[in-house]
Amino acid sequence: MKLLIALALFFTISNIQAQGFSGQVVDEKTNEPLPFVNITVNGSKVGTASDIDGRFILPYKIESVHYLEFSFIGYKKLKARDVKDGQVYRLREITEDLPEVTVLPGINPAHRIIENAVENKSRNRPESLDAFAYKTYSKFVLGLNVDSVDATIDTISKTVRDSTFTEYDSTGYEMVEFAGKQHLLVMETVTERKFLAPSRDNETVLAQRTSGFKNPLFSLIATQLQAFSFYGDYFSMVGEDFLNPLTPGSTKKYFFILEDTTYNDVWDTVYTISFRPRPNYTFRPMRGRISINSRDWAIQNVTASPVWEENENSLDLTIQQHYQKFGVRTWFPVQLNALLSFERDQEGSQVYGNMRTYIKQVEINPVLRKNKVSLAKISIDELAVENAEELLGQFRNDSLDAKEKETYRVVDSIGEAENLDKQLELLATLLSGRIPLYYVDLELNKIIGFNAYEGFRLGLGLHTNSRFSRWFEIGGYFGYGFRDQVWKYGYDASATLNKVYNLKAYGGYSFDLSETGASTNFLQGTSGGLFADNYRQLFAQQFDENSKVYAGLSFDPAPSLSTNLRLQRENRLTIGNYRYLVENTAEATRLQNGFNYSELVLGLRYSPNEEVLEAGEYGRISLKEATPVFLLDIAQSLPNVWGARFDYLKIDFKANYTRKSLSWGRSIFELQAGKVFTDGVPFSKLYAGTANGIRNADFLERARAIADRSSFETMQFNEFLNDMYIHLMFRQDFRSILFKKGDFAPHIEVVSRAIWGSLSSPELHQNISTRDLSKGYYESGLELNKLYKLNFSAFGLGFYYRYGPYTFDEFLDNFTVKFTSKFSF
């Protein structure tokens, strides 16, 4: 029977289909296009839905259509009998509150549809394809909504010293006049994305224009505002991850309601389902509606908004995604939209944003060569700004309107007059630690420094940048310590051999200080620029003078894996009284503090979730906090090469993992370990522990150090010596969840650390503590961070206590208080 009805319906539709006609659906009040409105023909359930621009096409002879029906959640249904090609249809928003939905016992029909969509999610996910490619055109408009602004010019009478005068207040009038002529900002971007399973995925910014700015970094707004598709377990919006309603078990976390059912044709049923979180949720949720096509149980369109906690965010955001079928069963996004609005100010104006992205030239399973797809997640073409006008003209859906043109004209002139690009470069400089000066970059961390041995150190560091050469870099530095009165210097050069794999050959020489027994200097570690939160280096007590020559190759064989192979020779002189027992016989005892080392070092860095931006002169920038991160260094000594005599194998490992939670803030786990395989090696190659405690009996003297993020605050410098160690750390950053009063929102953090170690040949080391950590060292602390904020920095207090086998007899000797500094953004 169902088959007969379907066939009858099929023949009826076939008889009325012809060239077709189009239309558009908009909001009656705002005239804004309404996406995903269900449109049916002649009282049937057969029809279509509008796209993100509110446009639709119906493949019927217009004379055979008696009327159209429009239905959209939150709007009054419309039956339109005046049907014309190109007609604009206006829907009226329902202003009264919608009644609460009563959930009755029994099977929810929406659950079966959602479960089918979840079951087919991996098959419909675009990233399940072997390969795809496409180009996009995006336009981002930031404007001013002045509907609530009083545009009249008021007069105010004021009396000053018995004289009365009239003052005119034209603020509202000027604001309305401004909003009628131009926007606050317009940005256009053209990108090209290439995806090759399993791990090659690159989006290149080909063209970018932003009113007032020439810096291409603004193009990140187009690529980072929302995730490309709605199929991940978590959906990213404005840098935050929200639980997707299309996940296993989501029917226990979200309410689903079947709002509408329509048919694209006889075989395609489209179900429109609304969703919102169930009460007392413990996840970061969304609300919205989703349309599922029954042919493949695939997403046809979706509208979603984040559900913020009270007072958590002043930004209202709605994302919209529209999918189209390619081939037999591949559904692919073709339009993305993001609508932003901020809180109204006192005058009643409201800043809003609208980002529209059109996905074009979609290729499903094209032939892509691996070496033609960059390992970076996002790349910015070096000619993206210079070629912008030509490419944007090719990809625009419509030409710029009068307000958009005026915005470019006015804001560009302001940007040039105020030198806005220079101000943006300053922020990028703070993040990278470099200031571009024509063909060279000035390195900020080389200008001034301080440590316990050198005192204050002044210097200069310069390296060529991409303006000088895209393939070659040369540079150097020098510095002078005022306490030790010794010049330090170094120079280096590198050549890029392959940009896709970031293959570089490099080499150099340096004469500088190296902390003796440091366990954290990984070959592939990152310095963190000016925001490293690493303060123990200010108070370290024991150093080597290190004359080092090196050469190597760095190479990224996969998007998440970086490698570095280096051959180096070090001549290290340990400063102070330390001596190593080189020879101990009946005839002679020989002690020395100067040593030669020749090593072949392999450094590996693996970060499976890291996304990297290649940004020309700004280099490679991490787009989001990488977690987890694994670092591994393997150093094999080369005895009898270049005067080296020590034979050893040294392995160092470090792992970091951060877990974010709406309820608990950030949980940070760190594991660090190292071992030297040898019968004996000097202090330079051993482990003194990551200490940050000043050796002093005076409590106040110990408290003058600044707490570090990953160090033992109560462990004294050079208190222990090990040739093997394991270090564990747990830090719970509650941020401002536990306490917030107005603008005063300190970050409360709890931290615990433990370390174990051993030393196999303590008799070889003279004039230094040879106590190892075989019994285990433990420390816990409470930090009240961000008690006081100053620009990018925020200061607080930390309280730390050591316990376990290595405690001191007096309580205060185990306890310390320190200032904390945490960069604030």
Short mmCIF file of N, CA and C in Angstrom, two decimals, residues 24 33 51-55 134-139 189-191 203 333-337 354-362 395-398:
data_model
loop_
_atom_site.label_atom_id
_atom_site.label_comp_id
_atom_site.label_asym_id
_atom_site.label_seq_id
_atom_site.Cartn_x
_atom_site.Cartn_y
_atom_site.Cartn_z
N GLN A 24 12.85 34.08 -2.21
CA GLN A 24 13.66 34.32 -1.01
C GLN A 24 12.75 34.57 0.18
N PRO A 33 17.72 37.66 5.72
CA PRO A 33 17.32 36.37 5.16
C PRO A 33 17.14 35.31 6.23
N ASP A 51 18.10 28.25 1.69
CA ASP A 51 19.51 28.12 2.07
C ASP A 51 19.87 29.21 3.08
N ILE A 52 21.16 29.38 3.35
CA ILE A 52 21.59 30.33 4.36
C ILE A 52 21.21 31.76 3.99
N ASP A 53 21.13 32.05 2.71
CA ASP A 53 20.74 33.40 2.27
C ASP A 53 19.23 33.54 2.13
N GLY A 54 18.47 32.54 2.60
CA GLY A 54 17.02 32.58 2.51
C GLY A 54 16.47 32.26 1.14
N ARG A 55 17.34 31.89 0.19
CA ARG A 55 16.89 31.64 -1.18
C ARG A 55 16.47 30.18 -1.35
N TYR A 134 38.41 22.14 -1.92
CA TYR A 134 37.43 23.16 -2.22
C TYR A 134 38.06 24.53 -2.01
N LYS A 135 37.38 25.56 -2.47
CA LYS A 135 37.75 26.95 -2.20
C LYS A 135 36.58 27.62 -1.49
N THR A 136 36.89 28.66 -0.73
CA THR A 136 35.84 29.39 -0.02
C THR A 136 35.96 30.88 -0.27
N TYR A 137 34.82 31.53 -0.21
CA TYR A 137 34.79 33.00 -0.14
C TYR A 137 34.03 33.35 1.14
N SER A 138 34.65 34.17 2.00
CA SER A 138 34.03 34.57 3.26
C SER A 138 33.98 36.09 3.35
N LYS A 139 32.88 36.58 3.89
CA LYS A 139 32.76 38.01 4.17
C LYS A 139 32.31 38.18 5.62
N THR A 189 37.80 37.14 2.61
CA THR A 189 38.87 36.14 2.55
C THR A 189 38.55 35.09 1.50
N VAL A 190 39.54 34.68 0.76
CA VAL A 190 39.45 33.53 -0.14
C VAL A 190 40.47 32.49 0.33
N THR A 191 40.02 31.26 0.53
CA THR A 191 40.92 30.20 0.97
C THR A 191 40.79 28.98 0.06
N GLU A 203 44.55 24.39 4.95
CA GLU A 203 43.76 25.46 4.35
C GLU A 203 44.67 26.66 4.16
N PRO A 333 29.31 20.24 3.32
CA PRO A 333 28.90 21.63 3.61
C PRO A 333 29.13 22.53 2.40
N VAL A 334 28.18 23.40 2.12
CA VAL A 334 28.33 24.35 1.01
C VAL A 334 28.16 25.80 1.46
N GLN A 335 27.55 26.00 2.65
CA GLN A 335 27.40 27.35 3.18
C GLN A 335 27.54 27.30 4.70
N LEU A 336 28.30 28.25 5.24
CA LEU A 336 28.44 28.41 6.69
C LEU A 336 28.13 29.85 7.04
N ASN A 337 27.47 30.03 8.16
CA ASN A 337 27.11 31.38 8.59
C ASN A 337 27.31 31.48 10.09
N ASN A 354 28.49 39.42 11.33
CA ASN A 354 27.91 38.43 10.43
C ASN A 354 29.01 37.88 9.54
N MET A 355 29.29 36.60 9.66
CA MET A 355 30.28 35.95 8.82
C MET A 355 29.59 34.95 7.91
N ARG A 356 29.66 35.18 6.61
CA ARG A 356 29.08 34.26 5.63
C ARG A 356 30.21 33.62 4.84
N THR A 357 30.18 32.30 4.76
CA THR A 357 31.20 31.55 4.03
C THR A 357 30.52 30.68 2.99
N TYR A 358 30.98 30.81 1.75
CA TYR A 358 30.44 30.03 0.64
C TYR A 358 31.53 29.07 0.16
N ILE A 359 31.22 27.78 0.19
CA ILE A 359 32.18 26.74 -0.21
C ILE A 359 31.96 26.43 -1.69
N LYS A 360 33.02 26.58 -2.48
CA LYS A 360 32.90 26.50 -3.93
C LYS A 360 33.92 25.51 -4.49
N GLN A 361 33.68 25.13 -5.74
CA GLN A 361 34.59 24.26 -6.48
C GLN A 361 34.93 23.00 -5.67
N VAL A 362 33.89 22.38 -5.10
CA VAL A 362 34.08 21.19 -4.28
C VAL A 362 34.49 20.01 -5.17
N PHE A 395 35.64 35.69 -6.79
CA PHE A 395 34.91 34.76 -5.92
C PHE A 395 33.70 35.37 -5.24
N ARG A 396 33.54 36.68 -5.25
CA ARG A 396 32.38 37.30 -4.59
C ARG A 396 31.09 36.79 -5.22
N ASN A 397 30.10 36.49 -4.37
CA ASN A 397 28.77 36.15 -4.86
C ASN A 397 28.06 37.37 -5.44
N ASP A 398 28.18 38.48 -4.74
CA ASP A 398 27.60 39.73 -5.19
C ASP A 398 28.66 40.82 -5.04
#
